[in-house]
């Protein structure tokens, strides 16, 4: 096997075996109660049908649109707050308390409040995505900023860095790993609250809506297919897209060490 | 080029008196060294010249003018190389020029020039993690040299290196300094290093740090580490530091 192929294969096979295990369990369930639980082949046949149906793409598009707005806003907001908290001790104390309170309220709890405020549609869902996912980002960046090496800052000062240059040349690159870790945790939160929000019903389109609709009409094939779709998309975005971004941005971390240490 | 001077300098961190009544004056182009026990305030004194620390009493002066903050004319070389792990050698060394807004082509030309000078030519695209300890410290010296400073302040630059690397780095440092007219101030816990390199050695006492003796070394360079004069100075300094009767 050549190197490139191996690099793709190595992170892939654990996922494939894990996915296979779950599908196997499904198949076992099918063998036990064939009337209720559809077979793997039936589910995939259904997936094939849906992929050819514009309605499926419409609901996928609606979900990704909400994620595509909510998640970046959460990352930006969380990053900014985390950076400020990393620089100011008193703000850090405040932010930690705020996050402590927000964490004890499940994000979905905000939905009725937001629906009354904004009505049905995208805004309440996008808002709970932001609420649910800004704080892992904020916490991670706050810790990262507090951990910025004092010597690294002094090096830049001696070389003549002004405030803005310190931020760009030291704080940002040094906290970049924290931004990325934060984004990865935030993504999980964002995805969960997106689907939950759509299921609880602030929208009449989206993956969460589609699965809960399938449930209401006792369409088990559809339910299982949507579980697979939801899981596959999140796994792909988290473990492949974000992971690749991480390796690209933090190239220096993955470079092979030479020298004596 | 600059003279460096501490005039009646004292320094306290809270209740901790670190430096007391320090008077030193280093002439333009002179190579001075400070030796003293660990924790006696050597780095603190050096950092005053770099503009990173203010005296509690007295004045820190460069060319007779009180030091207000860092200046590109006075470069500090840190104890641990302190290179940015996320930047290549070229970007690390070019940082000061980049901050000063020097255009890229000119920056790279000057970086290459100074990398050649410290024997790191061709390592532009390496990350610090790919370099040996000695190479990292060379890169850190290059990062200071590229600014063409009047003053080089070195805080135990070779403390973390093995003995052989240290000896060759000392010669490289002499090559960099000789004929450059730069004023040098080196902190070291290696008495032989100070004797081999410096024109003038300040011996400091334990905290609160005071200058207990200023020793002039007039031997021409390169110096013979096994000469009688060298041994005599070494004994003297050891005695001053209370390491020998
Ligand atoms: N910013 C600071 N705040 C408080 N104490 C400090 C600070 N910088 C240095 N010190 C203390 O001052 C003393 C002298 O430090 P330093 O100048 O680094 O000594 P040396 O370089 O001679 O080993 C040490 O006891 C150190 O703990
Ligand atoms: Mg020190």
Coordinates of C-alpha atoms and ligand atoms in Angstrom, one line a residue:
Chain A
X1 CA 0.0 0.0 0.0
X2 CA 1.4 3.4 -0.8
X3 CA 1.8 6.1 1.8
X4 CA -1.1 8.3 0.7
X5 CA -3.5 5.4 0.8
X6 CA -2.4 4.3 4.2
X7 CA -2.9 7.8 5.6
X8 CA -6.5 7.7 4.4
X9 CA -7.0 4.2 5.6
X10 CA -5.6 4.4 9.1
X11 CA -8.1 6.9 10.6
X12 CA -10.9 5.3 8.5
X13 CA -10.9 1.7 9.6
X14 CA -11.9 2.2 13.2
X15 CA -14.9 4.1 12.0
X16 CA -15.8 1.5 9.5
X17 CA -15.6 -1.3 12.0
X18 CA -17.6 0.7 14.6
X19 CA -20.3 1.5 11.9
X20 CA -20.3 -2.2 10.9
X21 CA -20.9 -3.3 14.5
X22 CA -24.0 -1.0 14.8
X23 CA -25.3 -2.2 11.5
X24 CA -24.9 -5.8 12.6
X25 CA -26.9 -5.1 15.8
X26 CA -29.6 -3.6 13.5
X27 CA -29.6 -6.8 11.4
X28 CA -29.9 -8.9 14.5
X29 CA -32.8 -6.9 15.6
X30 CA -34.3 -7.4 12.2
X31 CA -33.9 -11.2 12.5
X32 CA -35.7 -11.2 15.8
X33 CA -38.6 -8.9 15.0
X34 CA -38.7 -8.6 11.2
X35 CA -42.1 -6.8 11.3
X36 CA -40.9 -3.8 13.3
X37 CA -37.2 -3.5 12.4
X38 CA -36.2 -3.3 8.8
X39 CA -33.2 -5.1 7.3
X40 CA -30.0 -3.3 6.5
X41 CA -30.6 -3.8 2.8
X42 CA -34.1 -2.2 3.1
X43 CA -32.7 0.8 4.9
X44 CA -30.0 1.3 2.3
X45 CA -32.5 0.8 -0.5
X46 CA -34.5 3.5 1.2
X47 CA -31.5 5.8 1.5
X48 CA -30.9 5.3 -2.2
X49 CA -34.5 6.4 -3.0
X50 CA -34.2 9.4 -0.7
X51 CA -30.9 10.5 -2.3
X52 CA -32.8 10.7 -5.6
X53 CA -35.5 12.8 -4.0
X54 CA -35.3 16.6 -3.9
X55 CA -37.2 16.7 -0.6
X56 CA -34.3 14.9 1.1
X57 CA -31.8 17.4 -0.2
X58 CA -34.0 20.2 0.8
X59 CA -34.2 19.0 4.4
X60 CA -30.4 18.3 4.5
X61 CA -29.8 21.7 3.1
X62 CA -32.0 23.4 5.7
X63 CA -30.1 21.7 8.5
X64 CA -26.7 22.5 7.1
X65 CA -27.7 26.1 6.5
X66 CA -28.6 26.5 10.2
X67 CA -25.4 24.8 11.2
X68 CA -23.4 26.9 8.8
X69 CA -24.7 30.1 10.4
X70 CA -24.9 29.1 14.0
X71 CA -21.6 27.2 14.3
X72 CA -19.3 30.0 12.9
X73 CA -21.1 32.6 15.0
X74 CA -20.6 30.4 18.1
X75 CA -16.9 29.9 17.3
X76 CA -16.4 33.6 16.7
X77 CA -18.3 34.7 19.8
X78 CA -16.7 32.0 22.0
X79 CA -13.3 32.7 20.6
X80 CA -13.6 36.4 21.3
X81 CA -15.0 36.0 24.8
X82 CA -12.3 33.4 25.6
X83 CA -9.6 35.7 24.4
X84 CA -10.9 38.6 26.5
X85 CA -11.2 36.3 29.5
X86 CA -7.7 35.0 28.9
X87 CA -6.4 38.6 29.0
X88 CA -8.5 39.9 31.9
X89 CA -8.7 38.0 35.2
X90 CA -12.0 39.7 36.4
X91 CA -13.7 39.0 33.1
X92 CA -12.6 35.4 33.3
X93 CA -14.3 35.0 36.7
X94 CA -17.5 36.5 35.3
X95 CA -17.4 34.4 32.2
X96 CA -16.9 31.2 34.1
X97 CA -19.9 31.9 36.3
X98 CA -22.0 32.7 33.2
X99 CA -21.0 29.5 31.5
X100 CA -21.6 27.6 34.8
X101 CA -25.2 28.8 34.8
X102 CA -25.7 28.3 31.1
X103 CA -24.3 24.7 31.3
X104 CA -26.9 23.8 33.9
X105 CA -29.7 24.7 31.5
X106 CA -30.1 22.3 28.6
X107 CA -29.9 24.4 25.5
X108 CA -33.2 23.0 24.2
X109 CA -34.9 24.6 27.2
X110 CA -34.5 27.9 25.5
X111 CA -36.5 26.9 22.5
X112 CA -40.0 27.8 23.7
X113 CA -38.7 31.2 24.9
X114 CA -37.1 31.8 21.5
X115 CA -40.2 30.6 19.6
X116 CA -42.4 33.0 21.5
X117 CA -39.8 35.7 20.8
X118 CA -39.0 35.1 17.1
X119 CA -41.7 32.7 15.9
X120 CA -41.2 29.4 14.2
X121 CA -38.3 29.2 11.7
X122 CA -34.5 29.3 11.6
X123 CA -33.8 31.9 14.2
X124 CA -34.6 30.0 17.3
X125 CA -32.6 27.0 16.2
X126 CA -29.6 29.0 15.1
X127 CA -29.8 30.8 18.5
X128 CA -29.7 27.5 20.5
X129 CA -26.9 26.3 18.4
X130 CA -25.0 29.4 19.4
X131 CA -25.9 29.0 23.1
X132 CA -25.0 25.4 23.1
X133 CA -21.7 25.7 21.4
X134 CA -20.1 29.0 22.2
X135 CA -19.0 28.0 25.6
X136 CA -16.7 25.0 24.9
X137 CA -14.9 27.4 22.5
X138 CA -14.8 30.1 25.1
X139 CA -13.4 27.8 27.8
X140 CA -10.8 26.3 25.6
X141 CA -9.6 29.6 24.2
X142 CA -9.6 31.1 27.7
X143 CA -7.4 28.3 29.0
X144 CA -5.2 28.6 25.9
X145 CA -4.8 32.4 26.3
X146 CA -3.9 32.1 30.0
X147 CA -1.3 29.6 29.1
X148 CA 0.5 31.8 26.5
X149 CA 4.2 31.7 27.3
X150 CA 5.4 34.8 29.1
X151 CA 8.8 34.5 27.4
X152 CA 7.2 34.3 23.9
X153 CA 5.5 37.6 24.6
X154 CA 8.7 39.2 25.9
X155 CA 10.6 38.0 22.8
X156 CA 8.1 39.9 20.6
X157 CA 8.3 43.0 22.8
X158 CA 12.1 43.0 22.6
X159 CA 11.8 42.7 18.8
X160 CA 9.5 45.8 18.8
X161 CA 6.0 44.4 18.7
X162 CA 3.1 46.7 19.4
X163 CA -0.1 45.6 21.0
X164 CA -1.9 44.6 17.8
X165 CA 1.2 42.8 16.6
X166 CA 1.5 40.9 19.9
X167 CA -2.0 39.7 19.3
X168 CA -1.4 38.6 15.7
X169 CA 2.1 37.2 16.1
X170 CA 2.0 35.6 19.5
X171 CA -1.5 35.2 21.0
X172 CA -3.2 34.0 17.9
X173 CA -0.7 31.4 16.8
X174 CA -0.2 30.2 20.3
X175 CA -3.9 29.8 21.1
X176 CA -4.7 28.3 17.7
X177 CA -4.6 24.8 19.0
X178 CA -7.0 25.8 21.7
X179 CA -9.3 27.4 19.0
X180 CA -9.3 24.1 17.1
X181 CA -9.9 21.9 20.1
X182 CA -12.7 24.3 21.2
X183 CA -14.2 24.2 17.7
X184 CA -14.2 20.4 17.7
X185 CA -16.0 20.2 21.1
X186 CA -18.3 23.0 20.1
X187 CA -19.2 21.2 16.9
X188 CA -20.6 18.2 18.8
X189 CA -22.8 20.5 20.9
X190 CA -23.9 22.5 17.8
X191 CA -24.9 19.3 16.0
X192 CA -26.8 17.9 18.9
X193 CA -28.8 21.0 19.6
X194 CA -29.5 21.5 15.9
X195 CA -31.1 18.1 15.6
X196 CA -32.9 18.5 18.9
X197 CA -34.2 21.9 18.0
X198 CA -35.5 20.6 14.7
X199 CA -37.1 17.6 16.4
X200 CA -38.9 19.5 19.1
X201 CA -40.4 21.5 16.4
X202 CA -39.4 25.0 15.6
X203 CA -39.2 24.2 11.9
X204 CA -41.1 22.3 9.3
X205 CA -38.0 21.2 7.4
X206 CA -34.6 19.8 8.4
X207 CA -33.1 16.4 9.3
X208 CA -34.5 16.6 12.9
X209 CA -37.9 17.4 11.6
X210 CA -37.7 14.6 9.0
X211 CA -36.8 12.0 11.6
X212 CA -39.5 13.1 14.1
X213 CA -42.0 13.1 11.2
X214 CA -41.0 9.6 10.3
X215 CA -41.5 8.6 13.9
X216 CA -45.0 10.0 14.0
X217 CA -46.1 8.0 11.0
X218 CA -44.3 4.9 12.4
X219 CA -41.9 4.8 9.4
X220 CA -39.1 2.8 11.0
X221 CA -37.1 2.6 7.8
X222 CA -37.1 6.3 7.6
X223 CA -36.2 6.7 11.3
X224 CA -33.2 4.4 11.0
X225 CA -32.1 5.9 7.7
X226 CA -32.1 9.4 9.2
X227 CA -30.2 8.2 12.3
X228 CA -27.5 6.8 9.9
X229 CA -27.5 10.1 7.9
X230 CA -27.3 12.3 10.9
X231 CA -24.5 10.2 12.4
X232 CA -22.6 9.9 9.2
X233 CA -22.6 13.6 8.4
X234 CA -21.5 14.6 11.9
X235 CA -18.7 12.0 11.9
X236 CA -17.6 13.1 8.6
X237 CA -17.5 16.8 9.5
X238 CA -15.9 16.3 12.9
X239 CA -13.4 13.6 12.3
X240 CA -12.4 14.3 8.7
X241 CA -13.1 18.0 7.8
X242 CA -12.2 19.5 11.2
X243 CA -9.4 17.0 11.7
X244 CA -7.9 17.9 8.3
X245 CA -8.2 21.6 9.0
X246 CA -6.4 21.0 12.3
X247 CA -3.5 19.1 10.6
X248 CA -3.2 21.8 8.0
X249 CA -3.3 24.7 10.5
X250 CA -1.0 23.1 13.1
X251 CA 1.4 21.6 10.6
X252 CA 4.3 22.4 12.9
X253 CA 2.9 20.0 15.5
X254 CA 2.8 17.0 13.2
X255 CA 6.1 17.5 11.6
X256 CA 8.7 14.7 12.3
X257 CA 11.2 15.8 14.9
X258 CA 14.9 15.9 13.9
X259 CA 17.7 17.3 16.1
X260 CA 18.2 16.1 19.6
X261 CA 14.7 16.6 21.1
Chain B
X1 CA 26.7 52.2 19.4
X2 CA 25.7 52.4 23.0
X3 CA 27.1 52.4 26.5
X4 CA 25.2 50.6 29.2
X5 CA 25.0 51.8 32.7
X6 CA 23.2 51.0 36.0
X7 CA 23.5 53.9 38.4
X8 CA 22.8 53.1 42.1
X9 CA 20.2 50.5 41.0
X10 CA 18.1 48.6 43.5
X11 CA 15.2 46.3 42.8
X12 CA 12.5 44.8 44.9
X13 CA 9.7 42.4 44.0
X14 CA 7.3 43.1 46.8
X15 CA 9.2 42.4 50.0
X16 CA 12.0 40.6 48.2
X17 CA 15.1 42.7 47.7
X18 CA 16.8 41.3 44.6
X19 CA 19.4 44.0 43.7
X20 CA 21.1 46.5 45.9
X21 CA 23.3 49.5 45.0
X22 CA 24.4 48.2 41.7
X23 CA 26.8 50.5 39.8
X24 CA 28.1 49.2 36.5
X25 CA 29.2 50.9 33.3
X26 CA 29.9 49.0 30.0
X27 CA 31.6 51.0 27.3
X28 CA 30.7 51.0 23.6
X29 CA 32.0 47.8 21.9
X30 CA 33.1 46.3 25.2
X31 CA 32.4 42.6 26.1
X32 CA 31.3 42.4 29.7
X33 CA 30.1 39.4 31.7
X34 CA 28.2 38.9 35.0
X35 CA 28.8 35.8 37.1
X36 CA 27.0 35.1 40.4
X37 CA 25.0 32.5 42.3
X38 CA 21.7 31.5 41.0
X39 CA 18.8 33.8 42.1
X40 CA 21.1 36.8 42.8
X41 CA 19.4 39.0 40.3
X42 CA 21.6 38.7 37.2
X43 CA 18.6 38.2 34.8
X44 CA 16.8 41.1 36.5
X45 CA 19.7 43.4 35.9
X46 CA 20.0 42.3 32.3
X47 CA 16.3 42.7 31.7
X48 CA 16.6 46.3 32.8
X49 CA 18.9 47.0 29.8
X50 CA 16.4 45.2 27.6
X51 CA 13.6 47.5 28.9
X52 CA 11.6 44.6 30.4
X53 CA 12.1 45.6 34.0
X54 CA 12.3 48.9 35.8
X55 CA 14.7 49.7 38.7
X56 CA 13.1 50.4 42.1
X57 CA 15.9 52.8 42.9
X58 CA 18.5 54.4 40.7
X59 CA 18.6 54.5 36.9
X60 CA 19.3 52.2 34.0
X61 CA 20.8 54.1 31.2
X62 CA 21.8 53.5 27.6
X63 CA 24.1 56.1 26.1
X64 CA 23.3 58.2 29.2
X65 CA 19.6 58.2 28.5
X66 CA 17.2 56.5 30.9
X67 CA 15.8 53.3 29.4
X68 CA 12.0 53.5 29.0
X69 CA 11.3 50.2 27.3
X70 CA 12.5 47.7 24.7
X71 CA 14.4 49.1 21.7
X72 CA 15.6 47.4 18.5
X73 CA 19.0 48.7 19.3
X74 CA 19.2 46.4 22.3
X75 CA 18.5 42.8 21.7
X76 CA 18.0 40.2 24.5
X77 CA 18.9 36.6 23.8
X78 CA 16.9 34.4 26.2
X79 CA 18.1 31.6 28.4
X80 CA 16.0 29.0 26.6
X81 CA 16.1 29.8 22.9
X82 CA 12.4 30.9 23.0
X83 CA 11.8 30.4 19.3
X84 CA 8.2 30.2 18.2
X85 CA 7.4 26.5 17.6
X86 CA 4.8 27.4 15.0
X87 CA 7.2 29.3 12.8
X88 CA 10.0 28.2 10.6
X89 CA 13.6 29.3 11.2
X90 CA 13.2 31.9 8.5
X91 CA 10.0 33.3 10.0
X92 CA 11.4 33.2 13.5
X93 CA 14.6 35.0 12.5
X94 CA 12.7 37.5 10.3
X95 CA 10.2 38.4 12.9
X96 CA 11.8 41.6 14.1
X97 CA 12.1 42.8 10.5
X98 CA 8.5 41.8 9.8
X99 CA 7.3 43.8 12.8
X100 CA 9.2 46.8 11.6
X101 CA 7.6 46.5 8.2
X102 CA 10.6 45.5 6.2
X103 CA 9.5 44.2 2.7
X104 CA 9.6 40.5 2.2
X105 CA 12.4 40.3 -0.4
X106 CA 14.7 42.5 1.7
X107 CA 13.8 40.5 4.8
X108 CA 14.7 37.2 3.3
X109 CA 17.9 38.5 1.9
X110 CA 18.9 39.7 5.4
X111 CA 17.7 36.6 7.1
X112 CA 19.8 34.4 4.7
X113 CA 22.8 36.6 5.4
X114 CA 22.6 36.3 9.1
X115 CA 21.8 32.5 8.9
X116 CA 25.0 32.1 7.0
X117 CA 26.8 34.0 9.7
X118 CA 25.6 31.7 12.5
X119 CA 26.2 28.5 10.4
X120 CA 22.5 27.8 9.8
X121 CA 22.5 28.5 6.1
X122 CA 19.9 26.4 4.3
X123 CA 17.8 25.7 7.4
X124 CA 15.2 28.3 6.5
X125 CA 12.2 25.9 6.2
X126 CA 13.0 23.9 9.3
X127 CA 10.8 24.1 12.4
X128 CA 12.5 24.6 15.8
X129 CA 11.4 21.1 16.8
X130 CA 13.6 19.8 14.0
X131 CA 16.8 21.5 15.2
X132 CA 19.3 20.4 17.8
X133 CA 19.8 22.4 21.0
X134 CA 22.8 24.2 19.6
X135 CA 21.1 25.0 16.3
X136 CA 18.1 26.4 18.2
X137 CA 20.3 28.8 20.2
X138 CA 22.1 29.8 16.9
X139 CA 18.7 30.6 15.4
X140 CA 17.8 32.6 18.5
X141 CA 21.1 34.6 18.2
X142 CA 20.3 35.1 14.5
X143 CA 16.9 36.5 15.4
X144 CA 18.7 39.2 17.5
X145 CA 21.5 39.8 15.0
X146 CA 19.3 40.4 12.0
X147 CA 18.1 43.6 13.7
X148 CA 21.8 44.8 13.7
X149 CA 21.6 45.9 17.3
X150 CA 24.2 48.1 19.0
X151 CA 23.9 45.9 22.1
X152 CA 23.6 42.2 22.6
X153 CA 22.3 41.0 26.0
X154 CA 22.8 37.3 26.5
X155 CA 21.1 35.5 29.5
X156 CA 23.0 32.2 30.0
X157 CA 22.6 31.5 26.3
X158 CA 24.6 28.2 26.4
X159 CA 23.4 27.0 29.8
X160 CA 21.4 24.1 28.4
X161 CA 24.0 22.9 25.9
X162 CA 26.5 20.1 26.2
X163 CA 30.2 21.1 26.9
X164 CA 31.5 20.6 23.4
X165 CA 28.7 22.5 21.6
X166 CA 29.2 25.2 24.2
X167 CA 32.9 25.6 23.3
X168 CA 32.3 26.0 19.6
X169 CA 29.4 28.4 20.2
X170 CA 31.7 30.6 22.3
X171 CA 34.1 30.9 19.4
X172 CA 31.2 31.7 17.1
X173 CA 30.1 34.4 19.4
X174 CA 33.6 35.9 19.4
X175 CA 33.5 35.9 15.6
X176 CA 30.2 37.7 15.6
X177 CA 31.4 40.3 18.1
X178 CA 35.0 41.0 16.9
X179 CA 35.2 44.0 14.7
X180 CA 31.4 44.6 15.0
X181 CA 31.7 47.3 17.6
X182 CA 28.7 45.9 19.4
X183 CA 28.4 46.2 23.2
X184 CA 28.0 42.8 24.8
X185 CA 26.7 41.8 28.2
X186 CA 26.8 38.1 28.9
X187 CA 25.3 36.4 32.0
X188 CA 26.8 33.0 32.7
X189 CA 27.2 30.6 35.5
X190 CA 30.3 29.2 33.7
X191 CA 33.3 31.0 35.1
X192 CA 35.5 29.7 32.3
X193 CA 33.1 31.0 29.7
X194 CA 33.3 34.5 31.2
X195 CA 37.1 34.3 31.3
X196 CA 37.3 33.1 27.8
X197 CA 35.0 35.8 26.3
X198 CA 34.9 38.9 28.4
X199 CA 37.0 42.1 28.7
X200 CA 35.4 42.7 32.1
X201 CA 33.7 40.4 34.6
X202 CA 31.3 41.6 37.3
X203 CA 31.1 39.2 40.2
X204 CA 27.8 39.3 42.1
X205 CA 27.0 38.2 45.6
X206 CA 24.0 36.2 46.6
X207 CA 20.6 38.0 47.1
X208 CA 20.4 40.9 47.5
X209 CA 22.7 41.0 44.5
X210 CA 25.6 43.4 44.8
X211 CA 28.8 43.8 42.7
X212 CA 31.5 42.4 44.9
X213 CA 34.3 42.8 42.3
X214 CA 35.0 44.0 38.8
X215 CA 37.7 42.1 37.1
X216 CA 39.5 43.2 33.9
X217 CA 40.9 40.5 31.6
X218 CA 43.5 41.9 29.3
X219 CA 44.7 38.7 27.7
X220 CA 44.5 38.9 23.9
X221 CA 42.1 36.5 22.1
X222 CA 41.9 33.6 21.4
X223 CA 42.7 32.9 25.0
X224 CA 44.4 29.8 26.3
X225 CA 42.1 28.2 28.9
X226 CA 45.0 26.3 30.4
X227 CA 47.2 29.4 30.9
X228 CA 48.4 30.4 34.4
X229 CA 46.7 33.8 34.2
X230 CA 43.4 32.1 33.4
X231 CA 43.8 29.7 36.4
X232 CA 44.7 32.6 38.6
X233 CA 41.5 34.5 37.6
X234 CA 39.4 31.4 38.0
X235 CA 40.7 30.9 41.6
X236 CA 40.0 34.5 42.4
X237 CA 36.4 34.4 41.2
X238 CA 35.8 31.0 42.9
X239 CA 37.0 32.6 46.1
X240 CA 34.8 35.7 45.6
X241 CA 31.8 33.4 45.1
X242 CA 32.7 31.5 48.3
X243 CA 33.4 28.3 46.4
X244 CA 37.0 28.0 47.5
X245 CA 39.1 29.5 50.3
Ligands
LIG1 N1 8.7 39.2 38.1 C1 9.2 38.8 39.3 N2 8.3 38.8 40.4 C2 8.8 38.3 41.6 N3 10.0 37.8 41.8 C3 10.9 37.8 40.8 C4 10.5 38.3 39.5 N4 11.6 38.1 38.7 C5 12.5 37.6 39.4 N5 12.1 37.4 40.7 C6 12.9 36.9 41.8 O1 14.1 37.6 41.9 C7 15.2 36.8 42.2 C8 16.3 37.0 41.2 O2 15.9 36.5 39.9 P1 16.8 36.5 38.7 O3 17.2 37.9 38.3 O4 16.1 35.7 37.6 O5 18.1 35.7 39.2 P2 19.3 35.0 38.4 O6 19.1 35.3 37.0 O7 20.5 35.6 39.0 O8 19.2 33.6 38.7 C9 14.7 35.4 42.3 O9 14.5 35.1 43.6 C10 13.4 35.4 41.6 O10 12.5 34.5 42.1
LIG2 MG1 18.7 34.0 35.4

